[in-house]
Short mmCIF file of C-alpha atoms in Angstrom, two decimals:
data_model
loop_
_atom_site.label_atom_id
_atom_site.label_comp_id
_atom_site.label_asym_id
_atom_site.label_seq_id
_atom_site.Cartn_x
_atom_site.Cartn_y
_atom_site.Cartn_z
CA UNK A 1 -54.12 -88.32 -143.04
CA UNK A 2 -53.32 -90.89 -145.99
CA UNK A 3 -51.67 -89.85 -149.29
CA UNK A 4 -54.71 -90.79 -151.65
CA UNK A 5 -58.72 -90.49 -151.22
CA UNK A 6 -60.86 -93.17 -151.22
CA UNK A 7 -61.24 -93.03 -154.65
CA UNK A 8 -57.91 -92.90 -155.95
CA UNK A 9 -56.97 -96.26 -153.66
CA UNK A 10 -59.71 -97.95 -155.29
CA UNK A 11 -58.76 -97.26 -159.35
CA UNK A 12 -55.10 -97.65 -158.31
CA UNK A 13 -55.74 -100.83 -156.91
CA UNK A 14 -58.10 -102.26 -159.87
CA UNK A 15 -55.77 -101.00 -162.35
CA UNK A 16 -52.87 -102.77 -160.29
CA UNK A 17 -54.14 -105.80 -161.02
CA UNK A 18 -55.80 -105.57 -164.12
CA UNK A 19 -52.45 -105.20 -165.49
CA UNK A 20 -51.62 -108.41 -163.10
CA UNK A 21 -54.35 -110.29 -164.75
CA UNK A 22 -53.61 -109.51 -167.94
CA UNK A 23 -49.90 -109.58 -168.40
CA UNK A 24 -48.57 -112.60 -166.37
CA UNK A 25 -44.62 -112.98 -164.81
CA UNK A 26 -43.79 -114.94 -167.64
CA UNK A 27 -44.41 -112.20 -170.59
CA UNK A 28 -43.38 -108.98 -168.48
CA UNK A 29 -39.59 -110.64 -167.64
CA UNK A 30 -39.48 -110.48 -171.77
CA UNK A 31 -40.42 -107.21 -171.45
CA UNK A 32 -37.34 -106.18 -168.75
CA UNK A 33 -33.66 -105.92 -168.71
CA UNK A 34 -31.68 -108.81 -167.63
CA UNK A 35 -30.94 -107.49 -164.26
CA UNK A 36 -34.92 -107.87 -163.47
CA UNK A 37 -36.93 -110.69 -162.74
CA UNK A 38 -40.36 -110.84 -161.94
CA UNK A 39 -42.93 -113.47 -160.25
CA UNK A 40 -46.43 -114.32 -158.97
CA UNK A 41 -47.43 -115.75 -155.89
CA UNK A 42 -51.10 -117.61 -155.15
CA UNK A 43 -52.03 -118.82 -152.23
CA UNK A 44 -55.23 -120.43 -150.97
CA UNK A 45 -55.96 -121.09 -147.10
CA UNK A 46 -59.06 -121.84 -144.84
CA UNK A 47 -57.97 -118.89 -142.72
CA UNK A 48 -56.16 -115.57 -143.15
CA UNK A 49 -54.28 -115.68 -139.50
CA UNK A 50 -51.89 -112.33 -138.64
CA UNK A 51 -50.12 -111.97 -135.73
CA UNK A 52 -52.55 -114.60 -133.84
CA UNK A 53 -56.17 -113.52 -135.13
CA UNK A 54 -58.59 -114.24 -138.22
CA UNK A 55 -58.65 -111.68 -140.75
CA UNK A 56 -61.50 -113.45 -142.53
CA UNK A 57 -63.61 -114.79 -139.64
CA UNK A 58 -62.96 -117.63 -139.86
CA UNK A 59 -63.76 -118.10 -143.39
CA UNK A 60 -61.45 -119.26 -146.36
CA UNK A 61 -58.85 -116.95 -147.94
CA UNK A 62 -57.25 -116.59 -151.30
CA UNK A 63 -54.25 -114.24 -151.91
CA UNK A 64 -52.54 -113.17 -155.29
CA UNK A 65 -49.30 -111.30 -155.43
CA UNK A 66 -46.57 -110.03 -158.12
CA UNK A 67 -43.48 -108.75 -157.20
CA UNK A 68 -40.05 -107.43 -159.34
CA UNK A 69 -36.76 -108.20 -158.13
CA UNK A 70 -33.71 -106.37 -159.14
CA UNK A 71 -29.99 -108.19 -158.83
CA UNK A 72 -28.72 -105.76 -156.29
CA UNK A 73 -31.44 -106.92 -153.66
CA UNK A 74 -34.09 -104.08 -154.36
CA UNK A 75 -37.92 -105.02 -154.92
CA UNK A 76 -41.05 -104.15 -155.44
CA UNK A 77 -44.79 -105.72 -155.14
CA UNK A 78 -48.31 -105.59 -154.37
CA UNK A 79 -50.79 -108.04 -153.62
CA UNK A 80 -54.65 -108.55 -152.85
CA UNK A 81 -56.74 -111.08 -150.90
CA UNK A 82 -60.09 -111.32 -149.37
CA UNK A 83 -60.92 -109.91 -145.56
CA UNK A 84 -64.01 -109.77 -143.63
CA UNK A 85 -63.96 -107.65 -140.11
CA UNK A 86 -67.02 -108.31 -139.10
CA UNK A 87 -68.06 -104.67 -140.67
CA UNK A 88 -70.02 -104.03 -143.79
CA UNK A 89 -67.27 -101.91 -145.15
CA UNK A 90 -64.13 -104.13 -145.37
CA UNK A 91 -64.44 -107.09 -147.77
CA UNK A 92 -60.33 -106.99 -149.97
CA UNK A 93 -57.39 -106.13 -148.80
CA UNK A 94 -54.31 -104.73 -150.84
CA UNK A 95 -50.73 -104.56 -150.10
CA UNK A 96 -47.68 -101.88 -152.17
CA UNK A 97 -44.41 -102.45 -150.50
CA UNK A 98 -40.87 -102.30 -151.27
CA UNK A 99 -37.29 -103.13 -149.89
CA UNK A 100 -34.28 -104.48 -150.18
CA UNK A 101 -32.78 -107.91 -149.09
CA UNK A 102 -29.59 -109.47 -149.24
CA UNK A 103 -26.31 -110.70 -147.51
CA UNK A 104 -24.82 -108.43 -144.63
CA UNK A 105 -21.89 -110.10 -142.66
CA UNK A 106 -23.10 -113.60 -143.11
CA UNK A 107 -26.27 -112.72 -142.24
CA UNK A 108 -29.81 -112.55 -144.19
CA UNK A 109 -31.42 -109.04 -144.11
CA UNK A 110 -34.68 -107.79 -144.89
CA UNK A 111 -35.83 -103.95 -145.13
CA UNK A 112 -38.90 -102.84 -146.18
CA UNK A 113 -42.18 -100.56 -146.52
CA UNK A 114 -46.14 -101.78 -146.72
CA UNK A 115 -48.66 -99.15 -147.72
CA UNK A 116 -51.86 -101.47 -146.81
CA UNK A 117 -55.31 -100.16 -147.99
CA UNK A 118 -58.95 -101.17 -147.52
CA UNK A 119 -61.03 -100.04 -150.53
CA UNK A 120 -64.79 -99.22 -150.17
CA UNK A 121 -64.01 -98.60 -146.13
CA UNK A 122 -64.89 -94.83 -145.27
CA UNK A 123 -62.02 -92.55 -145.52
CA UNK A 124 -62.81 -91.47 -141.68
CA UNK A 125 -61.88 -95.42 -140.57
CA UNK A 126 -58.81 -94.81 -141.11
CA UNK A 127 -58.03 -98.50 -141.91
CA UNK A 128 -55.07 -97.91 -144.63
CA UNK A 129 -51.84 -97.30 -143.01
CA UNK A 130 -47.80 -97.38 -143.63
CA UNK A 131 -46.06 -99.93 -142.09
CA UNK A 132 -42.02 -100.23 -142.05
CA UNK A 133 -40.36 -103.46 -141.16
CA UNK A 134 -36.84 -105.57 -141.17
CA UNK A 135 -35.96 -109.39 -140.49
CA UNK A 136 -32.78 -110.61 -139.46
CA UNK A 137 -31.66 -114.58 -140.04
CA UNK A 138 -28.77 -116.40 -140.09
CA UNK A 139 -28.95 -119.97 -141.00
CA UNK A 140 -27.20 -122.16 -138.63
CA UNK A 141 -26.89 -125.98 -140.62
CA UNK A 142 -30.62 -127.01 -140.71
CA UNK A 143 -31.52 -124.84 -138.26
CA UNK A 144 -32.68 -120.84 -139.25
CA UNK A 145 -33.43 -118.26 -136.49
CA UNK A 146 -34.63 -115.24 -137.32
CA UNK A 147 -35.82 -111.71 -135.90
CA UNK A 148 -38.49 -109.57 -137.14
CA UNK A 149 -39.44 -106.11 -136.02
CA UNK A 150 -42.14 -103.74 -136.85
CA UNK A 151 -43.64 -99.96 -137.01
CA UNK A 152 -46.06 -98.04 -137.71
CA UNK A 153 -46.66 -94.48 -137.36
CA UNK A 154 -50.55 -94.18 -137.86
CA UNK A 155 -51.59 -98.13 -137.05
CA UNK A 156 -54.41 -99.43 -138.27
CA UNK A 157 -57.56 -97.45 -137.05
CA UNK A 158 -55.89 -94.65 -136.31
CA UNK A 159 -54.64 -95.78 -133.43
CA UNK A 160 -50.90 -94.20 -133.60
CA UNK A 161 -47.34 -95.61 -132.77
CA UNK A 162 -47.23 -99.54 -133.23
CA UNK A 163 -44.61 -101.50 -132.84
CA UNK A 164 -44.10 -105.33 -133.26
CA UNK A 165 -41.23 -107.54 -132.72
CA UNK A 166 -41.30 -111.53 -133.63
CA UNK A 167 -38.65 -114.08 -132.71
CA UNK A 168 -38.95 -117.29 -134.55
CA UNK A 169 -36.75 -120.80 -135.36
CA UNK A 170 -36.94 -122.88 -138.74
CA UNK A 171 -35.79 -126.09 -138.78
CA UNK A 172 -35.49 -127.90 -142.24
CA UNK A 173 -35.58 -131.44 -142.13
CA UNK A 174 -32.31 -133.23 -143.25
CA UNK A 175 -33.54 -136.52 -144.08
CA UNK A 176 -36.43 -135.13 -146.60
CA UNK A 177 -36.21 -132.57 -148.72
CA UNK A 178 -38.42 -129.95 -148.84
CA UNK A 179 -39.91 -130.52 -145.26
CA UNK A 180 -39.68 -127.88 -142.76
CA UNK A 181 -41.04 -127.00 -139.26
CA UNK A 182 -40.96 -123.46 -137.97
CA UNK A 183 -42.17 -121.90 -133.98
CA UNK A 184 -42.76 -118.34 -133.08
CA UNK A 185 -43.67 -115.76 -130.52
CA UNK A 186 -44.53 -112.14 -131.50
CA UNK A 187 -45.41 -109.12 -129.10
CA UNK A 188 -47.15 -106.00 -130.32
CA UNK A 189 -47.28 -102.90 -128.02
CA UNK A 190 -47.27 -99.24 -128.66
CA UNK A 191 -49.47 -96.02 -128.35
CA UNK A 192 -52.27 -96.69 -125.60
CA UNK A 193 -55.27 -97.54 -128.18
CA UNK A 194 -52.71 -100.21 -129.77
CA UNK A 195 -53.59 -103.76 -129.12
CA UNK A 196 -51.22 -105.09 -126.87
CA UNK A 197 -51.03 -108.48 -126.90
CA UNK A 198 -48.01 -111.83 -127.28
CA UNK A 199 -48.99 -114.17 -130.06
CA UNK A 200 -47.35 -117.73 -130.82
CA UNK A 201 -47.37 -120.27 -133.14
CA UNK A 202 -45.64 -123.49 -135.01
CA UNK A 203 -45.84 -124.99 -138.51
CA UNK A 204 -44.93 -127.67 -140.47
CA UNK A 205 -45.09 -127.36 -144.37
CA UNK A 206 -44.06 -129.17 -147.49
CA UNK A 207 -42.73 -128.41 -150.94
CA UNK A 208 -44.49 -130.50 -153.54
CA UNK A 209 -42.67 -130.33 -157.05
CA UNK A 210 -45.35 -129.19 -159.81
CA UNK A 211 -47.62 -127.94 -156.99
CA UNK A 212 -46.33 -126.17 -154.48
CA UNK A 213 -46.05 -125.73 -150.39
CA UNK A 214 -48.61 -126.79 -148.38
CA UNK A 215 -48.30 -126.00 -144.81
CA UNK A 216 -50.35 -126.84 -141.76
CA UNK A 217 -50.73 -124.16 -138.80
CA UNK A 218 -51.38 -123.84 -135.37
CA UNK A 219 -51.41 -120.33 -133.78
CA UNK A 220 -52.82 -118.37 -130.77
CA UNK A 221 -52.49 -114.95 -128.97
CA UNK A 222 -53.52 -113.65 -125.72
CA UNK A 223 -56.21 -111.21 -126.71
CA UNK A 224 -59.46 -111.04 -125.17
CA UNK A 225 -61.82 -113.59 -128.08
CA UNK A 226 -58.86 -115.39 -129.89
CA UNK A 227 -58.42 -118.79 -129.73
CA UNK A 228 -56.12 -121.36 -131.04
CA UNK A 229 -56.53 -121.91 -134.63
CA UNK A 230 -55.86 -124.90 -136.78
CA UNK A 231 -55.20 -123.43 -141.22
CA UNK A 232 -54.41 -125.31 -143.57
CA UNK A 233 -52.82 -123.81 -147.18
CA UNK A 234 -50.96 -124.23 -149.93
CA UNK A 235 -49.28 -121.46 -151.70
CA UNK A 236 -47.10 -121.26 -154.97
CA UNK A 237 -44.51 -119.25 -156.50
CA UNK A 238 -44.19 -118.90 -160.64
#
């Protein structure tokens, strides 16, 4: 069972970012104590690729996020972008989470929760689900491994235990700032109606000044139907 009904997610969503649309980072840091800082995200891609696979079929994506940041390490976001599952139903996708992330032992950590919800998708779907997660990294000179791992008690679909663990190595180039290449391999497993499956891929992006990161993708998983994918997108932070 999820905490809210269908049409709770939906008005808590549109009024999420209504207030998004209408009061940008810029004029709600004015509005916060010193400690707090807040920012937007956009990002615009040919693809939506997770863990291997299309979200969009194929089709272009566009993403919007806004997220507040507190000095100790603690945040706070959502975000919303376009899906297509090859359903009627499922068209947006929206994203709550919170965590905390910081310095432990000379190493980078990352904790936190995503509530992901579906809205117009019938309640018995069970799309929306909770979704914990922490990264490890530790950058080594130019080069930055780094660990993820994943669960979820009630997976998307209803589908029960999930669990997902990434490995992955950045590299940013010395001898140009701003240029970075990245490889990874994830495996998800769990409960027996969880995919199982290993995914891979390897990027190289770019920070523009004024404009933002553009990266270039390749990506693939083992799954019955996926192929290798080629997206191209550029995202930026303000």
């Amino acid at each position: 069972m999820h905490p809210h009904p269908a049409s709770a997610r939906i008005a808590l969503s549109l009024a999420a970012f209504a207030a998004f649309a209408v009061l940008p980072p810029a004029a709600a840091a004015q509005a916060l104590p010193e400690e707090f800082s807040v920012s937007g995200t956009v990002l615009l891609a040919t693809d939506y690729i997770s863990r291997g696979q299309s979200f969009t079929g194929g089709k272009p994506f566009i993403l919007g996020s806004l997220d507040l940041a507190h000095d100790s390490g603690a945040y706070a976001g959502l975000y919303g972008g376009n899906v297509d599952f090859g359903d009627d139903e499922s068209n947006s996708e929206f994203g709550f989470y919170a965590g905390w992330a910081g310095e432990v032992q000379g190493f980078s950590l990352d904790t936190n929760a995503y509530y992901y919800i579906y809205p117009g998708v019938p309640e018995e779907f069970e799309y929306d689900y909770l979704e914990f997660g922490a990264t490890i990294r530790r950058t080594l000179g130019a080069f930055t491994p780094r660990l993820r791992a994943n669960w979820s008690p009630d997976y998307f679909g209803g589908r029960g235990d999930e669990f997902y663990l990434r490995g992955g190595l950045r590299y940013d180039v010395p001898q140009l700032d701003g240029l970075a290449l990245d490889s990874w391999v994830g495996h998800q497993f769990g409960d027996t109606a969880v995919p199982q499956f290993v995914d891979w891929g390897a990027s190289i992006s770019y920070a523009i000044p004024d404009v933002g990161r553009v990266q270039l993708l390749w990506s693939d998983a083992d799954l019955s139907g996926v192929g290798d994918r080629l997206t191209l997108g550029i995202g930026r932070t303000f």
